[in-house]
C-alpha cells in the first residue's frame, strides 16, 4: 500500500518539527553557556582589576566592582568612609570555588593599618564574589580581613 504524496509530506513535517526544535535548543544552549574555564578566567580578570584599584587606593574606581554599588541605600560617599587599610601588595591567585552566581577567589595580601600601628601584615584572603546581571561583583562583607 502506498501513501499519497500529500500524506507523506504531512507525516514528515510532523516528525521533523520536534527534531529541528530539539537541535535548535541544543545549539542555543551551547552558544550561550560559557565553559567553566572561561567563567573562571572572566572572574579572575575582574578580581585582578578590582584589587588593582584597591591597591592604588582608587576607591572611586573600586566602587564600580562592588556589590554595594548595586544595593539601594548605599552611596559612593558612604563607601569612601570605609577606608583605613593600606594595601601594599596584592596577588590574585586562583578561583577556589565557583557555584552558580557565587564564587570565592584566593587573594594574597600584604597590608598595613596605620591607625592601629600594624605594618606588613600578610593574609591569604578567601575573597567572595557574586554575579549580578551577568557581571561579577566583589561581595558585600562585614570585614575583609
Protein backbone atom coordinates (compact mmCIF):
# COMPACT_ATOMS: atom_id res chain seq x y z
CA UNK A 1 0.00 0.00 0.00
CA UNK A 2 1.38 3.39 -0.95
CA UNK A 3 0.75 6.56 0.99
CA UNK A 4 -0.29 9.53 -1.14
CA UNK A 5 2.36 12.25 -1.54
CA UNK A 6 0.32 14.80 0.45
CA UNK A 7 0.12 12.49 3.49
CA UNK A 8 3.85 11.60 3.31
CA UNK A 9 4.83 15.28 3.40
CA UNK A 10 2.47 15.96 6.26
CA UNK A 11 3.84 13.00 8.22
CA UNK A 12 7.46 14.07 7.60
CA UNK A 13 6.59 17.62 8.61
CA UNK A 14 5.08 16.42 11.89
CA UNK A 15 8.17 14.33 12.65
CA UNK A 16 10.68 16.98 11.60
CA UNK A 17 9.37 19.81 13.80
CA UNK A 18 10.32 18.24 17.16
CA UNK A 19 13.73 17.13 15.84
CA UNK A 20 14.55 20.60 14.49
CA UNK A 21 13.32 22.25 17.71
CA UNK A 22 15.48 19.96 19.83
CA UNK A 23 18.55 20.65 17.69
CA UNK A 24 17.96 24.40 17.82
CA UNK A 25 17.60 24.31 21.60
CA UNK A 26 20.82 22.33 21.93
CA UNK A 27 22.72 24.76 19.70
CA UNK A 28 21.43 27.81 21.58
CA UNK A 29 22.44 26.20 24.87
CA UNK A 30 25.95 25.56 23.58
CA UNK A 31 26.35 29.07 22.22
CA UNK A 32 25.12 30.89 25.32
CA UNK A 33 26.61 28.77 28.11
CA UNK A 34 30.25 29.72 28.64
CA UNK A 35 32.62 26.97 29.63
CA UNK A 36 33.69 26.74 33.26
CA UNK A 37 37.28 27.61 32.26
CA UNK A 38 36.07 30.79 30.56
CA UNK A 39 33.95 31.74 33.59
CA UNK A 40 36.97 31.32 35.83
CA UNK A 41 39.09 33.48 33.51
CA UNK A 42 36.45 36.22 33.42
CA UNK A 43 36.18 36.16 37.22
CA UNK A 44 39.98 36.23 37.68
CA UNK A 45 40.30 39.18 35.28
CA UNK A 46 37.59 41.11 37.09
CA UNK A 47 39.06 40.27 40.54
CA UNK A 48 42.53 41.34 39.37
CA UNK A 49 41.18 44.64 38.03
CA UNK A 50 39.28 45.26 41.28
CA UNK A 51 42.26 44.56 43.52
CA UNK A 52 44.47 46.75 41.35
CA UNK A 53 42.14 49.70 42.01
CA UNK A 54 42.12 48.87 45.74
CA UNK A 55 45.92 48.68 45.90
CA UNK A 56 46.18 52.01 44.04
CA UNK A 57 43.81 53.45 46.66
CA UNK A 58 41.34 54.42 43.92
CA UNK A 59 38.10 53.93 45.85
CA UNK A 60 36.05 55.66 43.16
CA UNK A 61 37.16 53.06 40.59
CA UNK A 62 36.81 50.14 43.01
CA UNK A 63 33.21 51.23 43.77
CA UNK A 64 32.27 50.06 40.26
CA UNK A 65 33.29 46.50 41.18
CA UNK A 66 31.43 46.40 44.50
CA UNK A 67 28.13 44.61 45.07
CA UNK A 68 27.26 47.56 47.34
CA UNK A 69 27.13 49.81 44.26
CA UNK A 70 24.06 47.82 43.17
CA UNK A 71 22.29 47.93 46.54
CA UNK A 72 19.77 50.65 47.34
CA UNK A 73 20.76 52.78 50.29
CA UNK A 74 24.49 52.70 49.58
CA UNK A 75 26.26 55.66 48.05
CA UNK A 76 29.79 56.28 46.90
CA UNK A 77 30.22 58.77 49.75
CA UNK A 78 29.33 56.12 52.35
CA UNK A 79 31.68 53.65 50.67
CA UNK A 80 34.55 56.15 50.75
CA UNK A 81 34.27 56.39 54.55
CA UNK A 82 35.22 52.73 54.92
CA UNK A 83 38.89 53.39 54.13
CA UNK A 84 41.76 52.91 56.57
CA UNK A 85 43.76 49.95 55.28
CA UNK A 86 46.82 50.37 53.05
CA UNK A 87 47.27 47.50 50.61
CA UNK A 88 50.98 47.21 49.88
CA UNK A 89 50.92 44.06 47.75
CA UNK A 90 48.03 42.14 46.26
CA UNK A 91 48.19 38.93 44.25
CA UNK A 92 45.01 37.31 42.92
CA UNK A 93 45.91 33.63 42.91
CA UNK A 94 43.07 31.38 41.80
CA UNK A 95 39.35 30.68 41.91
CA UNK A 96 38.77 28.47 44.96
CA UNK A 97 35.14 27.73 44.14
CA UNK A 98 32.56 28.78 41.58
CA UNK A 99 28.98 27.61 42.06
CA UNK A 100 26.23 29.34 40.14
CA UNK A 101 26.33 33.07 40.84
CA UNK A 102 28.69 32.86 43.85
CA UNK A 103 32.43 32.37 43.87
CA UNK A 104 35.46 32.53 46.16
CA UNK A 105 38.83 33.77 44.93
CA UNK A 106 42.12 33.31 46.79
CA UNK A 107 43.97 36.61 47.17
CA UNK A 108 47.34 37.02 48.91
CA UNK A 109 47.55 40.45 50.55
CA UNK A 110 50.22 42.40 52.39
CA UNK A 111 48.60 45.29 54.24
CA UNK A 112 49.09 47.88 56.96
CA UNK A 113 46.62 49.62 59.27
CA UNK A 114 48.33 52.89 60.27
CA UNK A 115 45.74 53.81 62.92
CA UNK A 116 46.50 50.58 64.77
CA UNK A 117 50.24 50.76 64.05
CA UNK A 118 50.09 47.43 62.27
CA UNK A 119 52.54 47.09 59.39
CA UNK A 120 53.36 44.47 56.77
CA UNK A 121 50.64 42.01 57.76
CA UNK A 122 50.12 39.10 55.37
CA UNK A 123 46.96 37.13 54.80
CA UNK A 124 45.56 34.68 52.27
CA UNK A 125 42.05 36.02 51.85
CA UNK A 126 39.14 33.92 50.62
CA UNK A 127 37.51 36.75 48.72
CA UNK A 128 33.80 36.37 47.94
CA UNK A 129 32.27 37.40 44.62
CA UNK A 130 28.69 37.41 43.35
CA UNK A 131 27.35 37.54 39.78
CA UNK A 132 24.64 40.14 39.18
CA UNK A 133 23.10 40.70 35.76
CA UNK A 134 25.90 38.69 34.14
CA UNK A 135 28.83 40.57 35.77
CA UNK A 136 30.96 39.58 38.75
CA UNK A 137 30.95 41.96 41.73
CA UNK A 138 33.02 41.95 44.90
CA UNK A 139 30.60 40.64 47.51
CA UNK A 140 29.37 42.77 50.39
CA UNK A 141 31.04 41.64 53.57
CA UNK A 142 31.35 42.85 57.14
CA UNK A 143 35.14 42.86 57.17
CA UNK A 144 37.63 41.95 54.50
CA UNK A 145 40.41 40.97 56.90
